GROMACS .gro file of C-alpha atoms in nm:
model
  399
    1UNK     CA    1  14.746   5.466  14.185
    2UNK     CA    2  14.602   5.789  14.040
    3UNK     CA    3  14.583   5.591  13.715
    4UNK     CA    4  14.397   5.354  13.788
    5UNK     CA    5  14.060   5.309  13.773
    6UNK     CA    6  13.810   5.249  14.095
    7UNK     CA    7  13.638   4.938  14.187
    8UNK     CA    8  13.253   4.995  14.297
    9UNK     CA    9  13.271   4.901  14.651
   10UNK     CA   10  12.965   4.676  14.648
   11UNK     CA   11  13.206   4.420  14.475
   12UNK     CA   12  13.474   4.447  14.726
   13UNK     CA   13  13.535   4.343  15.077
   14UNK     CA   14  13.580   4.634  15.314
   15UNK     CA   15  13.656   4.645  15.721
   16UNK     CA   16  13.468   4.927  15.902
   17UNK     CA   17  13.600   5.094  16.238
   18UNK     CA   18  13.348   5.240  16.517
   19UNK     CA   19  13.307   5.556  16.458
   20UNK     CA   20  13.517   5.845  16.633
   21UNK     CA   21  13.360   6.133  16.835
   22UNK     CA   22  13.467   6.407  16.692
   23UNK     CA   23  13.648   6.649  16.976
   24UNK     CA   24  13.774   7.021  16.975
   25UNK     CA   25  14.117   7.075  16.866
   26UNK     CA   26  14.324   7.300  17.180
   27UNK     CA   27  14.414   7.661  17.103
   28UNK     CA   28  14.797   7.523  17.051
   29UNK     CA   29  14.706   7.222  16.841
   30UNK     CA   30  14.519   7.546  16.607
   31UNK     CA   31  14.804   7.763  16.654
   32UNK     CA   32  15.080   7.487  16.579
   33UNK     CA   33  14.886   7.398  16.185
   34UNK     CA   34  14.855   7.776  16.107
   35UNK     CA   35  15.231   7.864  16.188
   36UNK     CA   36  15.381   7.566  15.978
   37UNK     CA   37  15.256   7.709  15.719
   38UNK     CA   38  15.224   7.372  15.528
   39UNK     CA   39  14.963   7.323  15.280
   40UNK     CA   40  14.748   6.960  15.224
   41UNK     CA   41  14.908   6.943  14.897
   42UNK     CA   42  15.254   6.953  15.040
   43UNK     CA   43  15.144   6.706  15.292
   44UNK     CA   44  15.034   6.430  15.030
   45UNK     CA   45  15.305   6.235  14.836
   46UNK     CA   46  15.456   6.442  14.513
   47UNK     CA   47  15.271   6.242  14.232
   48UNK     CA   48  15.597   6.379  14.056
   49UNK     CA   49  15.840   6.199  14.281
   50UNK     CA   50  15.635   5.839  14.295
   51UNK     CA   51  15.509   5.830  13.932
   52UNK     CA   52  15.889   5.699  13.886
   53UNK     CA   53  15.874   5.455  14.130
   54UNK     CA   54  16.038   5.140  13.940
   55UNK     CA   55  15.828   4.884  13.839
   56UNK     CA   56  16.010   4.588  14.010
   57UNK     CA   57  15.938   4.763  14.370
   58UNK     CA   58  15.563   4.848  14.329
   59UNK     CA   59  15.443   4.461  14.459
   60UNK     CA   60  15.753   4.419  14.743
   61UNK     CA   61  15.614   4.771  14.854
   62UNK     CA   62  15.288   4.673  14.875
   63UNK     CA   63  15.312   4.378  15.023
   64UNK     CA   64  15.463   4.547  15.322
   65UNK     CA   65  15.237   4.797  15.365
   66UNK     CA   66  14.957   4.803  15.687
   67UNK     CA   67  14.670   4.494  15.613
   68UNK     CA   68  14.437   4.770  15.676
   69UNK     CA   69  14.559   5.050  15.525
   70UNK     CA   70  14.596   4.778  15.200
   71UNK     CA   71  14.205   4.716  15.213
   72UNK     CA   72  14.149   5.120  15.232
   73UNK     CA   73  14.400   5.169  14.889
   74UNK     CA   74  14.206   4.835  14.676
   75UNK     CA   75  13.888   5.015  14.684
   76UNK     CA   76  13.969   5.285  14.464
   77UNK     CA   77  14.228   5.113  14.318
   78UNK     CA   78  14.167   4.833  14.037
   79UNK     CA   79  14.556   4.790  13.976
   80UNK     CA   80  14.587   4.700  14.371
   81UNK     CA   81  14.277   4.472  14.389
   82UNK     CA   82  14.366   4.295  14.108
   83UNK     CA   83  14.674   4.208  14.313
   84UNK     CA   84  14.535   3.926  14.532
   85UNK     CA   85  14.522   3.724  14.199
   86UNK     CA   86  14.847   3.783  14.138
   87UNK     CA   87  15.175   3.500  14.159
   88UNK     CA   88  15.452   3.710  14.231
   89UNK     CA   89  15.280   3.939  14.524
   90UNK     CA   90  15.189   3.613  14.662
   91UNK     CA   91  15.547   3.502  14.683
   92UNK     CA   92  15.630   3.878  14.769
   93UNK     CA   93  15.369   3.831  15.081
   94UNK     CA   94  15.522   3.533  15.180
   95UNK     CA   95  15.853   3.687  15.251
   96UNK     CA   96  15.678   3.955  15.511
   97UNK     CA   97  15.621   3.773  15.827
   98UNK     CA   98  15.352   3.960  16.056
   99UNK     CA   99  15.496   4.074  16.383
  100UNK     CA  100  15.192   3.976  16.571
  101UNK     CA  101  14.891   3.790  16.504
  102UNK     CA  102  14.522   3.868  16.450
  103UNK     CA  103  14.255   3.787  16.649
  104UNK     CA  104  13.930   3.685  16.522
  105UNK     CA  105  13.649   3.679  16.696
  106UNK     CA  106  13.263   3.681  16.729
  107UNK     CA  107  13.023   3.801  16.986
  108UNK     CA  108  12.737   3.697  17.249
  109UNK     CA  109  12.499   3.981  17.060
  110UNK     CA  110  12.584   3.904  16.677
  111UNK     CA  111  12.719   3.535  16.649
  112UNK     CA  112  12.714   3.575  16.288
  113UNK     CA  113  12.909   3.912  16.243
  114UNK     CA  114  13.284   3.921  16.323
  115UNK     CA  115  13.514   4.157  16.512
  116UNK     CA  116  13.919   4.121  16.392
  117UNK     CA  117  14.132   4.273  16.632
  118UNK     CA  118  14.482   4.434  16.535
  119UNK     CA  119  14.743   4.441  16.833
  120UNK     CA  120  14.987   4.635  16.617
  121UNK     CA  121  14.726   4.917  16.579
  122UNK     CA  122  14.511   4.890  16.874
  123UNK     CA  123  14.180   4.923  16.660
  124UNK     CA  124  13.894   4.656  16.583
  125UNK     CA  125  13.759   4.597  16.217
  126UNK     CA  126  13.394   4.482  16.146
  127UNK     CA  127  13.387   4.291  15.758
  128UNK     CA  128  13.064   4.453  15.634
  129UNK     CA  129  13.079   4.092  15.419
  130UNK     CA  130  13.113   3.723  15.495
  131UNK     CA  131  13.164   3.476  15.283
  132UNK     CA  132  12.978   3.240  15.571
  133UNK     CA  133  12.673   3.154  15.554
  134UNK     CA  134  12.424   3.364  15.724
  135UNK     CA  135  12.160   3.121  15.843
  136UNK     CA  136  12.411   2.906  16.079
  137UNK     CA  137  12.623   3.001  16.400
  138UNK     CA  138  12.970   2.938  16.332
  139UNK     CA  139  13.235   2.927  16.541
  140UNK     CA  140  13.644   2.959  16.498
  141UNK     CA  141  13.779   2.645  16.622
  142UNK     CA  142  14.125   2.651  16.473
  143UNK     CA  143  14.392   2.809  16.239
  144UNK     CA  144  14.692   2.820  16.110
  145UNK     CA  145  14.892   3.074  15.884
  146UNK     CA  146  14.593   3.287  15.728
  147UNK     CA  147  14.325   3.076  15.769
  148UNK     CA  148  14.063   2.984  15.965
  149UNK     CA  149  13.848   2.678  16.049
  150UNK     CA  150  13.491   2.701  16.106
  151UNK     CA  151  13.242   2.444  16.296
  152UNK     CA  152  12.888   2.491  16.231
  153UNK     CA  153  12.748   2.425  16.573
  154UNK     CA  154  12.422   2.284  16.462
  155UNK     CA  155  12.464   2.109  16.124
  156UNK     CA  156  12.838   1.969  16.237
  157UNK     CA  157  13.013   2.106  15.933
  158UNK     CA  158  13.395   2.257  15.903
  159UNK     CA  159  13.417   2.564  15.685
  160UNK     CA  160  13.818   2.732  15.640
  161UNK     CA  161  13.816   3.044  15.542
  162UNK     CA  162  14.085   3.365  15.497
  163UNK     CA  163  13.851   3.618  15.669
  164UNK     CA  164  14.023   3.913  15.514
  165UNK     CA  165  13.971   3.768  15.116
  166UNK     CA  166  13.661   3.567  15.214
  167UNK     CA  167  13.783   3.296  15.067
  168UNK     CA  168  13.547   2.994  15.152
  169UNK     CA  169  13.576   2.618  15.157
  170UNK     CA  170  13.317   2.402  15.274
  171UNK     CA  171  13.461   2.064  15.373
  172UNK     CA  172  13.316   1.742  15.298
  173UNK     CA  173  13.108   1.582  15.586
  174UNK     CA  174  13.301   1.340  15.792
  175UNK     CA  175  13.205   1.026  16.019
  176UNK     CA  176  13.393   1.184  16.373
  177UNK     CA  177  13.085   1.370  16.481
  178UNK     CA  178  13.205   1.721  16.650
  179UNK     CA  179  13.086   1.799  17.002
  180UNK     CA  180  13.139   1.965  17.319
  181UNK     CA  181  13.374   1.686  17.385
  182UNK     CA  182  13.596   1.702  17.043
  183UNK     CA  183  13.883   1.883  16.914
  184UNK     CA  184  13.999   2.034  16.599
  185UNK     CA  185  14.413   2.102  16.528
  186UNK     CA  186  14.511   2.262  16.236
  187UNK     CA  187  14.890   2.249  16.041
  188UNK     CA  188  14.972   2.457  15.754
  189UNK     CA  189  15.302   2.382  15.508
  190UNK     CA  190  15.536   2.710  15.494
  191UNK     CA  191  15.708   2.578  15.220
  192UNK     CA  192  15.402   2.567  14.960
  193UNK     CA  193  15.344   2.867  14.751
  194UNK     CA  194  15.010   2.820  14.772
  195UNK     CA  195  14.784   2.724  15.090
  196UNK     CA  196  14.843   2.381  15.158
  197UNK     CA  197  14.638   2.284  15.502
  198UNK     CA  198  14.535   1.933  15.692
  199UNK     CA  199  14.280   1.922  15.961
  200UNK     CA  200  14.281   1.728  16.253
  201UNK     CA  201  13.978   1.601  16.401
  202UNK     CA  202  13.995   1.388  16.715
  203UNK     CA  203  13.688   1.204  16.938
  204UNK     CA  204  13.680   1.140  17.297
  205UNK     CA  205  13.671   0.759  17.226
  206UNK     CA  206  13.991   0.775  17.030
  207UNK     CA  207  13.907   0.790  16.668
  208UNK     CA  208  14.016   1.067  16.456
  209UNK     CA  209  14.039   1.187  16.076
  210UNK     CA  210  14.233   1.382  15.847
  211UNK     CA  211  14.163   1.659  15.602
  212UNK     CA  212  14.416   1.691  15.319
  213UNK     CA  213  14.371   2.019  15.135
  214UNK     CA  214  14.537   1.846  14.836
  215UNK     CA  215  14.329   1.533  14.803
  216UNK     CA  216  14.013   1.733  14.907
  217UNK     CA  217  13.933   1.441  15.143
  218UNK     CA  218  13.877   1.315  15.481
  219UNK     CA  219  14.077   1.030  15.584
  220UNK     CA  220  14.072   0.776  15.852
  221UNK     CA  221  14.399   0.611  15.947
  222UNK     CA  222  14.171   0.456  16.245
  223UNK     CA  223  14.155   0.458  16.609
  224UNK     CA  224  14.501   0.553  16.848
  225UNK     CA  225  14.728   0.356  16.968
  226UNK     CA  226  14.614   0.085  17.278
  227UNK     CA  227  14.866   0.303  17.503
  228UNK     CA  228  14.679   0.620  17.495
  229UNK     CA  229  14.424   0.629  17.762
  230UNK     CA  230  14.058   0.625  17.692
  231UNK     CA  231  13.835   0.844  17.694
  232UNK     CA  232  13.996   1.158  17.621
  233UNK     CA  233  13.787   1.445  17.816
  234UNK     CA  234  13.829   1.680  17.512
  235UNK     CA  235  13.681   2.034  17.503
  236UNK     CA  236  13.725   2.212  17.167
  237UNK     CA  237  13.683   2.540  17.331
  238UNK     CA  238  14.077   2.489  17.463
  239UNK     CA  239  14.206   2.509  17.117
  240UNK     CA  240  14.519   2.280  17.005
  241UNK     CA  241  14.850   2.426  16.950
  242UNK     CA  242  15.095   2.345  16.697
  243UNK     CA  243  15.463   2.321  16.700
  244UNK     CA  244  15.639   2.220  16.337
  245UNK     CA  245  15.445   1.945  16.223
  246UNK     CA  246  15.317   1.848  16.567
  247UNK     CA  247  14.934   1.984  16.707
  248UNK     CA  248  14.927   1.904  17.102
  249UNK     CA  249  14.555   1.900  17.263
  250UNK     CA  250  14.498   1.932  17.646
  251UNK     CA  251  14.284   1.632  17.798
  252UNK     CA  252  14.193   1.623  18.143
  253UNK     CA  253  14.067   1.300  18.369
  254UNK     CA  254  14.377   1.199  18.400
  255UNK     CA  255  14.515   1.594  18.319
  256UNK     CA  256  14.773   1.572  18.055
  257UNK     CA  257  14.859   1.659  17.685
  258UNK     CA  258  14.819   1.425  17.402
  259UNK     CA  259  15.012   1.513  17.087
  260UNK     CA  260  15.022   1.393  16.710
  261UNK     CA  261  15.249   1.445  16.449
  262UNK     CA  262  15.123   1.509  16.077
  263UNK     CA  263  15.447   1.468  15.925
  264UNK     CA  264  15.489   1.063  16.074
  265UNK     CA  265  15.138   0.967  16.244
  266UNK     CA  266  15.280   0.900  16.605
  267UNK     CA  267  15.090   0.954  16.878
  268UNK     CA  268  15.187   1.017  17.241
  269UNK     CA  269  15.025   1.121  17.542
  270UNK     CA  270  15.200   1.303  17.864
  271UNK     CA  271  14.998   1.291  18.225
  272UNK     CA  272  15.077   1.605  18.335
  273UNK     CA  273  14.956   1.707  18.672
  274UNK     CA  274  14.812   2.049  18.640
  275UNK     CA  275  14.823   2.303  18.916
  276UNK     CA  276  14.630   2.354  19.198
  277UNK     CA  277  14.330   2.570  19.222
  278UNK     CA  278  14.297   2.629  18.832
  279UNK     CA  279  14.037   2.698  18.591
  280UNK     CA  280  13.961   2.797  18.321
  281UNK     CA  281  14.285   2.690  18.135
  282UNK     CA  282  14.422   2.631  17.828
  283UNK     CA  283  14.758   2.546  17.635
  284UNK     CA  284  14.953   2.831  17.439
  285UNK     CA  285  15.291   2.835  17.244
  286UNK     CA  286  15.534   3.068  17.194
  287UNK     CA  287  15.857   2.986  16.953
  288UNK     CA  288  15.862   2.612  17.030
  289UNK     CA  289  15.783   2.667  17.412
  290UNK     CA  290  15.474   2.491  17.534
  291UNK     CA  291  15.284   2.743  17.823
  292UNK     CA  292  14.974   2.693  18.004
  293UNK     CA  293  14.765   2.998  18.069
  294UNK     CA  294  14.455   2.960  18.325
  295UNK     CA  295  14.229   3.170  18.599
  296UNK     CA  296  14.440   3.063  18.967
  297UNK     CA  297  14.139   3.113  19.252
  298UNK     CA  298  14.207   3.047  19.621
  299UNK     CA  299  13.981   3.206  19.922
  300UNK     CA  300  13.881   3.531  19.706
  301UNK     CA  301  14.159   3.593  19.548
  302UNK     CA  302  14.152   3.550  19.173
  303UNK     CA  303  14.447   3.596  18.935
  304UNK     CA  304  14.584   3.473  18.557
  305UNK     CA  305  14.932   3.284  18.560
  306UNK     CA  306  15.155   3.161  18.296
  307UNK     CA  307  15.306   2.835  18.326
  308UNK     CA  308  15.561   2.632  18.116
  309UNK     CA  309  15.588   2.322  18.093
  310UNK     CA  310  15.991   2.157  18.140
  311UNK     CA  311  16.122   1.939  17.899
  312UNK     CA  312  16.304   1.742  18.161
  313UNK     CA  313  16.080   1.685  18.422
  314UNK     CA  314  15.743   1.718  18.215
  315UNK     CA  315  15.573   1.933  18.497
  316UNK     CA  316  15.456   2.281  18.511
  317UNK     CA  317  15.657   2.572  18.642
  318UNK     CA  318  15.471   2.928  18.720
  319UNK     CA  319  15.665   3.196  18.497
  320UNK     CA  320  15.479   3.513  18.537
  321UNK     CA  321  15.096   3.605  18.636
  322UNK     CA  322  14.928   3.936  18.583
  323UNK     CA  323  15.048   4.256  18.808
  324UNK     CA  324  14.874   4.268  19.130
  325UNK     CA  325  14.714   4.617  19.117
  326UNK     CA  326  14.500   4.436  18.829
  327UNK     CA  327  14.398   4.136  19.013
  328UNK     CA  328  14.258   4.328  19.274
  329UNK     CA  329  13.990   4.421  19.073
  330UNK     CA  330  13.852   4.068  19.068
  331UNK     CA  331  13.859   4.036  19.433
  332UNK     CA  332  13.582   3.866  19.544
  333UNK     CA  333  13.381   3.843  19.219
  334UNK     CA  334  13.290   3.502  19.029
  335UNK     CA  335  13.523   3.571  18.714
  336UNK     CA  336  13.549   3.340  18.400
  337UNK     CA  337  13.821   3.356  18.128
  338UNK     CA  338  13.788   3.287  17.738
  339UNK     CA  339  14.201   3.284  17.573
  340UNK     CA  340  14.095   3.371  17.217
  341UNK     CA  341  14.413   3.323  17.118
  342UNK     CA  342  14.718   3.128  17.151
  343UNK     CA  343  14.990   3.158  16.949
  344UNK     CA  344  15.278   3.407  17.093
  345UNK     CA  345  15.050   3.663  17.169
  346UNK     CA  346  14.696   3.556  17.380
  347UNK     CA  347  14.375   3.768  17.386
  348UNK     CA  348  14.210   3.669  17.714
  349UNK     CA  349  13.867   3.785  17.779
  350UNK     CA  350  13.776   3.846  18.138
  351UNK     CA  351  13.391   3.857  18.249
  352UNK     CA  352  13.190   3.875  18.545
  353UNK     CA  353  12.833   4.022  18.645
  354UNK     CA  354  13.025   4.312  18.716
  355UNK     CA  355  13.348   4.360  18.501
  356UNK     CA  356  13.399   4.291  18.078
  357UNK     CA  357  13.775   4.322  18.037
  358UNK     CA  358  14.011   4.211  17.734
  359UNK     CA  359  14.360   4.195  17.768
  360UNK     CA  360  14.667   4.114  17.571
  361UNK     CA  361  14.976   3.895  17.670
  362UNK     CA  362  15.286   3.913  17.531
  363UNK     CA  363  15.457   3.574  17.609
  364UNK     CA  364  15.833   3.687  17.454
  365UNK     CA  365  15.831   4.020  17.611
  366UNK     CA  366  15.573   3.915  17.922
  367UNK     CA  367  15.387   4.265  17.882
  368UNK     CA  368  15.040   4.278  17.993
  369UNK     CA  369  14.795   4.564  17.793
  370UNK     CA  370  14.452   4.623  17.788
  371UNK     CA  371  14.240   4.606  17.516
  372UNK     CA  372  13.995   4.896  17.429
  373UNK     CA  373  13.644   4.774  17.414
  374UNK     CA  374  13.489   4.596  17.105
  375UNK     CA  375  13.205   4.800  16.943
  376UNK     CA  376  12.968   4.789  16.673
  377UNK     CA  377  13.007   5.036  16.380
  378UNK     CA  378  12.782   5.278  16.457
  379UNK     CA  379  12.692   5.236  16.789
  380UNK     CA  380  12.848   5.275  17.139
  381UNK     CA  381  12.768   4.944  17.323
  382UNK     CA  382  13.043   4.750  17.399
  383UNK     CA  383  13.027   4.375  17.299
  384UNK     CA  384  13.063   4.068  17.476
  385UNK     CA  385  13.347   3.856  17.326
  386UNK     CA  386  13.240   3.479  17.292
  387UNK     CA  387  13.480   3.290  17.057
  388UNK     CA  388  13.787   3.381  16.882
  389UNK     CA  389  14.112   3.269  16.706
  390UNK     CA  390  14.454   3.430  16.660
  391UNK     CA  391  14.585   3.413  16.263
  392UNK     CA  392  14.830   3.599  16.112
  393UNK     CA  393  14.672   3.818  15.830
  394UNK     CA  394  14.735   3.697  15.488
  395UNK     CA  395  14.655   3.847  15.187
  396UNK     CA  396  14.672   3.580  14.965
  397UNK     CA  397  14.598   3.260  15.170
  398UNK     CA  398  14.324   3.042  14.986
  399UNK     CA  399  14.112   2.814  15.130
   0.00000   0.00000   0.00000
């Protein structure tokens, strides 16, 4: 990397962190660096040692290296940004699947500027660039793999985007209109090399349409089947999950799930009574396993469980809810819950006129862990969280 020569940074996307207070090192943290008597020099890699590095390694390496610390290296780096053109690290990212997923979100203050969360690291990123334009509000409605869908609130148009490449496509306009009372899946083939997507777009009345990344085009097989029960009470604020092939949406009035399959263009709908006392709720997934998180209120008692729903009988059962020492912090108060995320790992943002909380859920391991607070480069406000979708960072998804 010494070798190579560095890319202005004007011409280059780069993720910012807030900035850290700088604090007083203890008398034995002082102590401790004088008496190893280890120099900076024989801290940082032997340019002797990795200047041999074979050739056939230097992508597979990279490719598993830290998203972030990946951004940090391209900046001064032309051989390593020149890499997210490149065939064989594509195929080389392919083969590292990310533990956990990202989270992608915007704010109440700034509903043009992102905040990406990374679990793995605890830390928040800021893009100082977007490849979105700057005049609308967008909003994540979907994703799958690396990518992201967009909705333009006002002028009803779909963006999909890889927020860490900024790579942008603007779909063509189509006749469902998008509202409060729509909803937007999205499926993503694992087996393409390249980014091979289709959006679902479904309307309360029962027509829907189909974006094929291939094609380019909107398509509209027509209107479901006379079985499925009309209207659907649709919110696209619950945010579909997908299984395989198959993206499931939650309806209520009558409460239940309605699901489609991309691969053969079935439709089928489950009533599914949901449980008492419960807001705020929305469907997750977690290896194949369809879960229902949601706020559970009765007298003044407030508190998030997990349900899953049982293949046999089709009903909900309670798995785990948050540890009680939390809940009793939202004794009492009017609280409202946003899941930003769905897919294994949920973000759920918890708010009241007293209390801004984010937390994590693990749904495989059932750990609960707060989130530190989002805030701006810069600055030491901590930010509402409005939106947000979980992805799983990809360098070289395109949209």
């Amino acid at each position: 990397m010494a070798a190579g020569k560095s890319v202005p940074e004007s011409g280059s996307f780069r993720m910012m962190e807030p900035l850290k207070h700088a604090s007083k090192k203890s008398r034995r943290d002082r102590s401790r660096g004088k008496s190893s008597g280890r120099s900076s020099s024989d801290e940082a890699m032997e340019q002797q040692i990795w200047k041999d590095l074979p050739e056939d390694l230097f992508e597979p390496v990279i490719a598993r290296l830290p998203i972030a610390t990946f951004f940090r290296f391209r900046t001064v780096c032309q051989r390593l940004n020149s890499l997210l053109s490149s065939q064989s690290f594509s195929q080389h990212c392919a083969q590292v699947r990310q533990a956990n997923p990202w989270f992608y979100t915007v704010t109440h203050e700034h509903t043009n500027s992102a905040a990406m969360y990374d679990p793995s690291m605890k830390k928040w990123y800021h893009p100082t660039t977007s490849a979105l334009p700057a005049e609308l509000i967008v909003l994540p409605v979907a994703s799958a793999g690396g990518l992201v869908c967009f909705l333009d609130v006002y002028g009803q148009t779909l963006y999909v985007c890889n927020p860490l490449i900024q790579s942008l496509n603007e779909l063509p306009s189509c006749s469902v209109r998008v509202g409060s009372r729509a909803a937007v899946g999205m499926t993503v083939d694992e087996n393409s090399t390249g980014a091979v997507y289709k959006i679902l777009l479904v309307g309360c009345d029962g027509e829907y349409e189909i974006y094929d990344s291939i094609t380019k085009s909107w398509s509209y097989p027509g209107n479901m089947p006379a079985d499925i029960k009309l209207p659907l009470s649709l919110n696209f604020r619950s945010q579909a999950i997908s299984i395989d092939s198959t993206l499931y949406f939650m309806h209520s009035d009558p409460e239940g799930i309605v699901s489609y399959n991309m691969a053969t263009g079935v439709w089928v709908q489950y009533i599914i009574p949901a449980p008492l006392h419960l807001s705020d709720h929305t469907l997750a997934e977690c290896d194949g396993r369809i879960l229902l998180v949601g706020l559970l209120t009765k007298n003044a008692a407030t508190c998030i469980c997990i349900w899953e729903l049982q293949k046999m009988t089709f009903l909900w059962k309670e798995v785990d809810r948050m540890p009680n020492v939390w809940c009793l912090d939202f004794y009492g108060k009017h609280v409202r819950m946003n899941c930003l995320g769905n897919k294994g790992l949920l973000l759920l943002s918890l708010r009241s006129r007293q209390m801004n909380r984010l937390v994590t859920y693990n749904i495989a391991t059932k750990e609960w862990v707060k989130v530190p607070g989002c805030v701006v480069p810069r600055g030491r406000k901590r930010q509402l969280i409005a939106h947000g979708t979980a992805f799983y960072p990809c360098l070289t998804a395109t949209a």
